[in-house]
Amino acid sequence: RRNLGMINVLLRHKTKSLSSSDIKLKDIQNANKVLFALFTRYGDTIIDLVVIQEFVQKYPSKDFLILCPKQMKPYFDELTPNLRCIGINKRNYLEMFKLNFFLKKWSPDIGFNPWSFGVEGSFFLSYCQKYQFYKDFNKPQVINHYEVVRKYLGLPEKIWKIIDSKLDLNYQRVLICPESSDSERSISIGQINKIINEIKYNLGNPLFTIASISPKYRQSNCNNFFFKKTNKSSRDFIKLVKDSDLVICCDSGPLHIAQAFKKNILAVFTATNPEIVLNSGSKINLYNN
C-alpha cells in the first residue's frame, strides 16, 4: 500500500500540468503508432476492447499497443491475440521503469484512454506526440456505452438494435454472475433462486455455477467461483465462461465478457436501460422480472 501511495503521488505530480490535444480525424489517419491506456472498471475495459477491435479493422496498417492492469491482460490475449498488450503492476517500480524506458524509445504518435479517469492512463499517454484524455472528452450525458467509445475514437455511429435470443432446452452448464459494482444493478438472492427454479422447471437440471466477489452469494447446491484481482483468476473465469452454455448476468463486467465471447445470455436489468448498456447487434434474451 505504501508503494502504491507513493506511485500515485508521483503520477499526480507528473500529470497535473498536462492538457489534452484536440485530435482530429487527420491526426488518426496520419499516425503510425497508436497507444491505448486502459485503466478503468472491469466492464468498461471490455467495452473498450470490443470497440478498439473496430478501430483496428478500420486502420489495420498501424502499430498498436495496449496498456492495462495485469489482471485484465488475459482478456486481451484471448479476444485480441494479434494486438500487442502489456499488463502492468504499477506498484512494481522495476516494471514501471522498464515501461517508461520503452515508451520513450517507441514514441507513439497518438494516444487514447477510453473510459479511464485515473492518473496512470493520463501519465502513459503523455509519451505520445498527441493525446486526448477521456476526462476532457465532451461526451453526451445519455448515450450507449459502446457509442461513447466510438465517438471518442472517431468511429462511425451504429444504429442500436438487439436480436432477441430464445432459450434452448439443452443447456448443461449455466453460469450466474449476479453482482455489479453498483449494488442497485445486482441480482438479489431471491431473484437468483427464482431464476434457478424457473430454469430447472423449463430446462431440466443443468450444472449451476455462481461467480461473485461477495461470499453472500454462495449456495450449497451450486458450484461457486470467487473473483480475485489476479491474472490467474481472470484466466480461470475466461475458461468458466467459455465452458458455459448459458450465462445469466446483470449490468456488469461479466455481461460484456459474455457478449464478447458470443455466449447465450440471459440478462437481468434491474436499474438500467438496455439501450444504454448493450452493444448494437447483441444477440440476447432479456429476463422479465
Tab-separated table of C-alpha atoms in Angstrom:
chain	number	residue	atom	x	y	z
A	1	ARG	CA	0.000	0.000	0.000
A	2	ARG	CA	2.875	2.350	0.789
A	3	ASN	CA	4.400	1.757	-2.667
A	4	LEU	CA	1.023	2.373	-4.328
A	5	GLY	CA	0.516	5.593	-2.400
A	6	MET	CA	3.950	6.896	-3.338
A	7	ILE	CA	3.460	5.997	-7.006
A	8	ASN	CA	0.037	7.695	-7.093
A	9	VAL	CA	1.552	10.866	-5.605
A	10	LEU	CA	4.285	10.782	-8.253
A	11	LEU	CA	1.811	10.199	-11.096
A	12	ARG	CA	-0.459	13.028	-9.921
A	13	HIS	CA	2.558	15.336	-9.814
A	14	LYS	CA	3.614	14.288	-13.323
A	15	THR	CA	0.133	14.739	-14.822
A	16	LYS	CA	-1.213	17.854	-13.050
A	17	SER	CA	0.104	20.244	-15.725
A	18	LEU	CA	-0.792	18.073	-18.738
A	19	SER	CA	-3.560	19.123	-21.127
A	20	SER	CA	-5.275	17.252	-23.938
A	21	SER	CA	-4.607	17.733	-27.608
A	22	ASP	CA	-7.530	18.235	-29.952
A	23	ILE	CA	-7.092	15.076	-32.026
A	24	LYS	CA	-8.652	15.358	-35.472
A	25	LEU	CA	-9.519	12.640	-37.949
A	26	LYS	CA	-6.459	13.662	-39.964
A	27	ASP	CA	-4.236	13.030	-36.924
A	28	ILE	CA	-5.604	9.492	-36.644
A	29	GLN	CA	-5.178	8.824	-40.352
A	30	ASN	CA	-1.573	10.087	-40.364
A	31	ALA	CA	-0.495	8.318	-37.178
A	32	ASN	CA	1.701	5.238	-37.412
A	33	LYS	CA	1.850	4.267	-33.728
A	34	VAL	CA	-1.264	4.296	-31.548
A	35	LEU	CA	-1.307	3.783	-27.785
A	36	PHE	CA	-4.333	2.779	-25.707
A	37	ALA	CA	-4.014	3.087	-21.918
A	38	LEU	CA	-6.934	1.196	-20.386
A	39	PHE	CA	-7.055	1.566	-16.611
A	40	THR	CA	-10.732	1.547	-15.814
A	41	ARG	CA	-13.507	-0.645	-14.446
A	42	TYR	CA	-13.931	-4.287	-15.448
A	43	GLY	CA	-16.918	-3.880	-17.777
A	44	ASP	CA	-15.713	-0.618	-19.304
A	45	THR	CA	-12.409	-2.278	-20.207
A	46	ILE	CA	-14.217	-4.985	-22.187
A	47	ILE	CA	-16.356	-2.325	-23.906
A	48	ASP	CA	-13.131	-0.539	-24.857
A	49	LEU	CA	-11.658	-3.756	-26.184
A	50	VAL	CA	-14.655	-4.502	-28.415
A	51	VAL	CA	-14.617	-1.012	-29.970
A	52	ILE	CA	-10.819	-0.976	-30.298
A	53	GLN	CA	-11.195	-4.084	-32.467
A	54	GLU	CA	-13.388	-1.967	-34.794
A	55	PHE	CA	-10.727	0.770	-34.762
A	56	VAL	CA	-8.030	-1.741	-35.699
A	57	GLN	CA	-10.173	-3.100	-38.535
A	58	LYS	CA	-10.528	0.417	-39.915
A	59	TYR	CA	-6.809	1.185	-39.584
A	60	PRO	CA	-5.109	-2.228	-39.937
A	61	SER	CA	-1.698	-0.956	-41.031
A	62	LYS	CA	-0.914	0.940	-37.820
A	63	ASP	CA	1.283	-0.256	-34.972
A	64	PHE	CA	-0.914	-0.633	-31.864
A	65	LEU	CA	-0.058	-1.059	-28.210
A	66	ILE	CA	-2.464	-1.563	-25.302
A	67	LEU	CA	-1.527	-0.987	-21.663
A	68	CYS	CA	-3.748	-2.434	-18.941
A	69	PRO	CA	-3.611	-3.850	-15.384
A	70	LYS	CA	-2.108	-7.339	-15.212
A	71	GLN	CA	-5.384	-8.983	-14.177
A	72	MET	CA	-7.032	-7.742	-17.394
A	73	LYS	CA	-4.337	-8.937	-19.799
A	74	PRO	CA	-5.797	-12.479	-20.189
A	75	TYR	CA	-8.929	-10.956	-21.737
A	76	PHE	CA	-6.886	-9.086	-24.329
A	77	ASP	CA	-4.773	-12.153	-25.058
A	78	GLU	CA	-7.919	-14.207	-25.600
A	79	LEU	CA	-10.021	-11.725	-27.570
A	80	THR	CA	-7.333	-9.802	-29.490
A	81	PRO	CA	-4.365	-12.191	-29.776
A	82	ASN	CA	-2.902	-10.233	-32.693
A	83	LEU	CA	-2.623	-6.980	-30.723
A	84	ARG	CA	0.376	-6.239	-28.548
A	85	CYS	CA	-0.663	-5.809	-24.938
A	86	ILE	CA	1.427	-5.102	-21.841
A	87	GLY	CA	-0.030	-5.855	-18.428
A	88	ILE	CA	1.259	-3.530	-15.715
A	89	ASN	CA	1.540	-3.718	-11.952
A	90	LYS	CA	2.082	-0.070	-11.165
A	91	ARG	CA	3.230	-0.955	-7.638
A	92	ASN	CA	6.299	-2.589	-9.151
A	93	TYR	CA	8.952	0.101	-9.595
A	94	LEU	CA	11.064	-2.046	-11.927
A	95	GLU	CA	8.109	-2.713	-14.250
A	96	MET	CA	7.246	0.989	-14.325
A	97	PHE	CA	10.853	1.932	-15.062
A	98	LYS	CA	11.114	-0.559	-17.928
A	99	LEU	CA	7.804	0.588	-19.417
A	100	ASN	CA	8.781	4.256	-19.197
A	101	PHE	CA	12.042	3.483	-20.975
A	102	PHE	CA	10.212	1.519	-23.679
A	103	LEU	CA	7.587	4.229	-24.288
A	104	LYS	CA	10.266	6.895	-24.661
A	105	LYS	CA	12.018	4.759	-27.268
A	106	TRP	CA	8.819	3.665	-29.051
A	107	SER	CA	7.497	7.262	-29.181
A	108	PRO	CA	3.799	6.727	-30.073
A	109	ASP	CA	2.110	9.269	-32.313
A	110	ILE	CA	-1.326	9.439	-30.690
A	111	GLY	CA	-2.927	8.057	-27.554
A	112	PHE	CA	-6.355	7.398	-26.080
A	113	ASN	CA	-7.648	6.217	-22.693
A	114	PRO	CA	-11.389	5.497	-23.199
A	115	TRP	CA	-13.489	5.280	-20.010
A	116	SER	CA	-10.325	5.848	-17.944
A	117	PHE	CA	-10.163	8.634	-15.373
A	118	GLY	CA	-7.135	7.504	-13.304
A	119	VAL	CA	-3.763	9.225	-13.318
A	120	GLU	CA	-1.906	6.188	-14.664
A	121	GLY	CA	-3.731	6.320	-18.010
A	122	SER	CA	-3.034	10.038	-18.381
A	123	PHE	CA	0.611	9.538	-17.428
A	124	PHE	CA	1.236	6.865	-20.060
A	125	LEU	CA	-0.496	8.921	-22.761
A	126	SER	CA	1.929	11.762	-22.081
A	127	TYR	CA	4.558	9.786	-24.030
A	128	CYS	CA	2.509	10.312	-27.202
A	129	GLN	CA	3.055	13.186	-29.617
A	130	LYS	CA	-0.664	13.991	-29.331
A	131	TYR	CA	-3.196	12.619	-26.890
A	132	GLN	CA	-6.763	13.273	-25.855
A	133	PHE	CA	-7.655	12.473	-22.256
A	134	TYR	CA	-11.024	10.828	-21.875
A	135	LYS	CA	-11.804	13.077	-18.904
A	136	ASP	CA	-11.628	16.076	-21.261
A	137	PHE	CA	-13.799	14.448	-23.922
A	138	ASN	CA	-17.123	16.248	-24.302
A	139	LYS	CA	-19.473	13.291	-24.398
A	140	PRO	CA	-23.288	13.418	-24.363
A	141	GLN	CA	-24.954	12.807	-20.997
A	142	VAL	CA	-27.134	9.928	-22.220
A	143	ILE	CA	-25.545	7.688	-24.812
A	144	ASN	CA	-24.880	3.997	-25.291
A	145	HIS	CA	-21.621	2.959	-23.584
A	146	TYR	CA	-20.184	1.458	-26.767
A	147	GLU	CA	-21.172	4.541	-28.784
A	148	VAL	CA	-19.296	6.769	-26.329
A	149	VAL	CA	-16.066	4.961	-27.207
A	150	ARG	CA	-16.841	5.022	-30.938
A	151	LYS	CA	-17.424	8.771	-30.748
A	152	TYR	CA	-14.229	9.281	-28.740
A	153	LEU	CA	-12.187	7.295	-31.285
A	154	GLY	CA	-13.801	8.947	-34.316
A	155	LEU	CA	-15.605	5.793	-35.489
A	156	PRO	CA	-18.981	5.849	-37.267
A	157	GLU	CA	-22.125	5.596	-35.175
A	158	LYS	CA	-24.184	2.403	-35.197
A	159	ILE	CA	-27.963	2.233	-35.123
A	160	TRP	CA	-28.848	0.418	-31.899
A	161	LYS	CA	-30.685	-2.862	-32.179
A	162	ILE	CA	-30.573	-6.227	-30.462
A	163	ILE	CA	-31.522	-9.697	-31.643
A	164	ASP	CA	-33.958	-11.487	-29.362
A	165	SER	CA	-32.490	-14.854	-28.437
A	166	LYS	CA	-34.765	-17.651	-27.287
A	167	LEU	CA	-33.605	-20.043	-24.579
A	168	ASP	CA	-32.571	-23.531	-25.609
A	169	LEU	CA	-33.642	-26.744	-23.896
A	170	ASN	CA	-30.227	-28.403	-23.882
A	171	TYR	CA	-28.090	-26.274	-21.567
A	172	GLN	CA	-25.778	-28.439	-19.485
A	173	ARG	CA	-23.745	-25.722	-17.742
A	174	VAL	CA	-25.258	-22.445	-16.545
A	175	LEU	CA	-23.111	-19.619	-15.175
A	176	ILE	CA	-24.758	-16.974	-12.971
A	177	CYS	CA	-22.963	-13.649	-12.407
A	178	PRO	CA	-25.290	-11.714	-10.108
A	179	GLU	CA	-23.005	-8.966	-8.824
A	180	SER	CA	-22.340	-5.427	-10.048
A	181	SER	CA	-20.091	-2.705	-8.639
A	182	ASP	CA	-23.353	-0.758	-8.281
A	183	SER	CA	-25.457	-2.758	-5.817
A	184	GLU	CA	-28.689	-1.439	-7.370
A	185	ARG	CA	-27.820	-3.299	-10.562
A	186	SER	CA	-27.070	-6.605	-8.834
A	187	ILE	CA	-29.431	-9.573	-8.895
A	188	SER	CA	-30.859	-10.281	-5.451
A	189	ILE	CA	-30.519	-13.701	-3.849
A	190	GLY	CA	-34.293	-14.080	-4.087
A	191	GLN	CA	-34.177	-13.390	-7.832
A	192	ILE	CA	-31.331	-15.890	-8.260
A	193	ASN	CA	-33.362	-18.626	-6.585
A	194	LYS	CA	-36.397	-17.736	-8.692
A	195	ILE	CA	-34.372	-17.915	-11.926
A	196	ILE	CA	-32.746	-21.217	-10.920
A	197	ASN	CA	-36.145	-22.741	-10.179
A	198	GLU	CA	-37.562	-21.499	-13.498
A	199	ILE	CA	-34.620	-22.939	-15.425
A	200	LYS	CA	-34.915	-26.263	-13.633
A	201	TYR	CA	-38.611	-26.359	-14.430
A	202	ASN	CA	-38.193	-25.444	-18.106
A	203	LEU	CA	-34.731	-26.735	-18.998
A	204	GLY	CA	-34.150	-29.742	-16.749
A	205	ASN	CA	-31.398	-29.712	-14.135
A	206	PRO	CA	-28.138	-28.279	-15.530
A	207	LEU	CA	-24.987	-27.690	-13.502
A	208	PHE	CA	-25.113	-24.190	-11.979
A	209	THR	CA	-22.092	-22.080	-11.076
A	210	ILE	CA	-22.372	-18.748	-9.276
A	211	ALA	CA	-19.478	-16.323	-9.836
A	212	SER	CA	-19.162	-13.369	-7.461
A	213	ILE	CA	-16.852	-11.347	-5.260
A	214	SER	CA	-19.009	-11.471	-2.153
A	215	PRO	CA	-19.447	-14.817	-0.335
A	216	LYS	CA	-23.082	-13.915	0.393
A	217	TYR	CA	-23.995	-15.412	-2.985
A	218	ARG	CA	-22.553	-18.818	-2.079
A	219	GLN	CA	-25.064	-21.649	-2.469
A	220	SER	CA	-24.562	-25.244	-1.397
A	221	ASN	CA	-26.499	-26.618	-4.383
A	222	CYS	CA	-24.271	-24.778	-6.915
A	223	ASN	CA	-20.604	-24.565	-7.764
A	224	ASN	CA	-19.141	-21.280	-6.508
A	225	PHE	CA	-16.436	-19.140	-8.139
A	226	PHE	CA	-14.987	-16.099	-6.359
A	227	PHE	CA	-13.303	-13.306	-8.312
A	228	LYS	CA	-9.843	-12.096	-7.321
A	229	LYS	CA	-7.771	-9.297	-8.804
A	230	THR	CA	-5.175	-11.654	-10.231
A	231	ASN	CA	-4.085	-12.839	-13.646
A	232	LYS	CA	-4.923	-16.437	-12.711
A	233	SER	CA	-8.443	-15.544	-11.570
A	234	SER	CA	-9.057	-13.864	-14.928
A	235	ARG	CA	-7.809	-16.913	-16.842
A	236	ASP	CA	-9.990	-19.207	-14.720
A	237	PHE	CA	-13.055	-17.042	-15.304
A	238	ILE	CA	-12.457	-16.934	-19.055
A	239	LYS	CA	-12.418	-20.740	-19.092
A	240	LEU	CA	-15.585	-20.802	-16.995
A	241	VAL	CA	-17.386	-18.501	-19.443
A	242	LYS	CA	-16.180	-20.440	-22.488
A	243	ASP	CA	-17.279	-23.756	-20.957
A	244	SER	CA	-20.769	-22.470	-20.046
A	245	ASP	CA	-23.780	-22.980	-22.309
A	246	LEU	CA	-25.759	-20.101	-20.789
A	247	VAL	CA	-24.592	-17.020	-18.883
A	248	ILE	CA	-27.052	-15.205	-16.626
A	249	CYS	CA	-25.866	-11.769	-15.561
A	250	CYS	CA	-26.841	-8.267	-14.531
A	251	ASP	CA	-25.468	-4.967	-15.820
A	252	SER	CA	-21.847	-5.772	-15.003
A	253	GLY	CA	-18.467	-6.738	-16.437
A	254	PRO	CA	-19.397	-10.404	-16.986
A	255	LEU	CA	-22.269	-9.289	-19.230
A	256	HIS	CA	-19.820	-7.613	-21.611
A	257	ILE	CA	-17.385	-10.513	-21.377
A	258	ALA	CA	-20.148	-12.990	-22.259
A	259	GLN	CA	-21.140	-10.754	-25.192
A	260	ALA	CA	-17.554	-10.587	-26.414
A	261	PHE	CA	-17.370	-14.400	-26.337
A	262	LYS	CA	-20.747	-14.611	-28.131
A	263	LYS	CA	-22.318	-16.771	-25.437
A	264	ASN	CA	-26.013	-17.437	-24.907
A	265	ILE	CA	-27.050	-14.737	-22.430
A	266	LEU	CA	-29.994	-14.142	-20.129
A	267	ALA	CA	-29.629	-10.515	-18.972
A	268	VAL	CA	-31.349	-9.211	-15.858
A	269	PHE	CA	-31.683	-5.424	-15.808
A	270	THR	CA	-32.873	-4.011	-12.503
A	271	ALA	CA	-31.840	-0.343	-12.609
A	272	THR	CA	-30.517	0.459	-16.094
A	273	ASN	CA	-31.824	0.747	-19.637
A	274	PRO	CA	-30.561	-1.996	-22.010
A	275	GLU	CA	-30.256	0.601	-24.788
A	276	ILE	CA	-27.569	2.357	-22.761
A	277	VAL	CA	-25.662	-0.796	-21.820
A	278	LEU	CA	-25.836	-3.347	-24.643
A	279	ASN	CA	-23.812	-3.195	-27.832
A	280	SER	CA	-25.711	-2.826	-31.071
A	281	GLY	CA	-26.326	-6.173	-32.723
A	282	SER	CA	-26.250	-8.118	-29.450
A	283	LYS	CA	-27.968	-11.484	-29.518
A	284	ILE	CA	-29.509	-11.692	-26.070
A	285	ASN	CA	-32.503	-12.758	-24.019
A	286	LEU	CA	-33.863	-10.127	-21.637
A	287	TYR	CA	-35.294	-11.532	-18.417
A	288	ASN	CA	-38.734	-10.240	-17.441
A	289	ASN	CA	-38.970	-9.911	-13.675
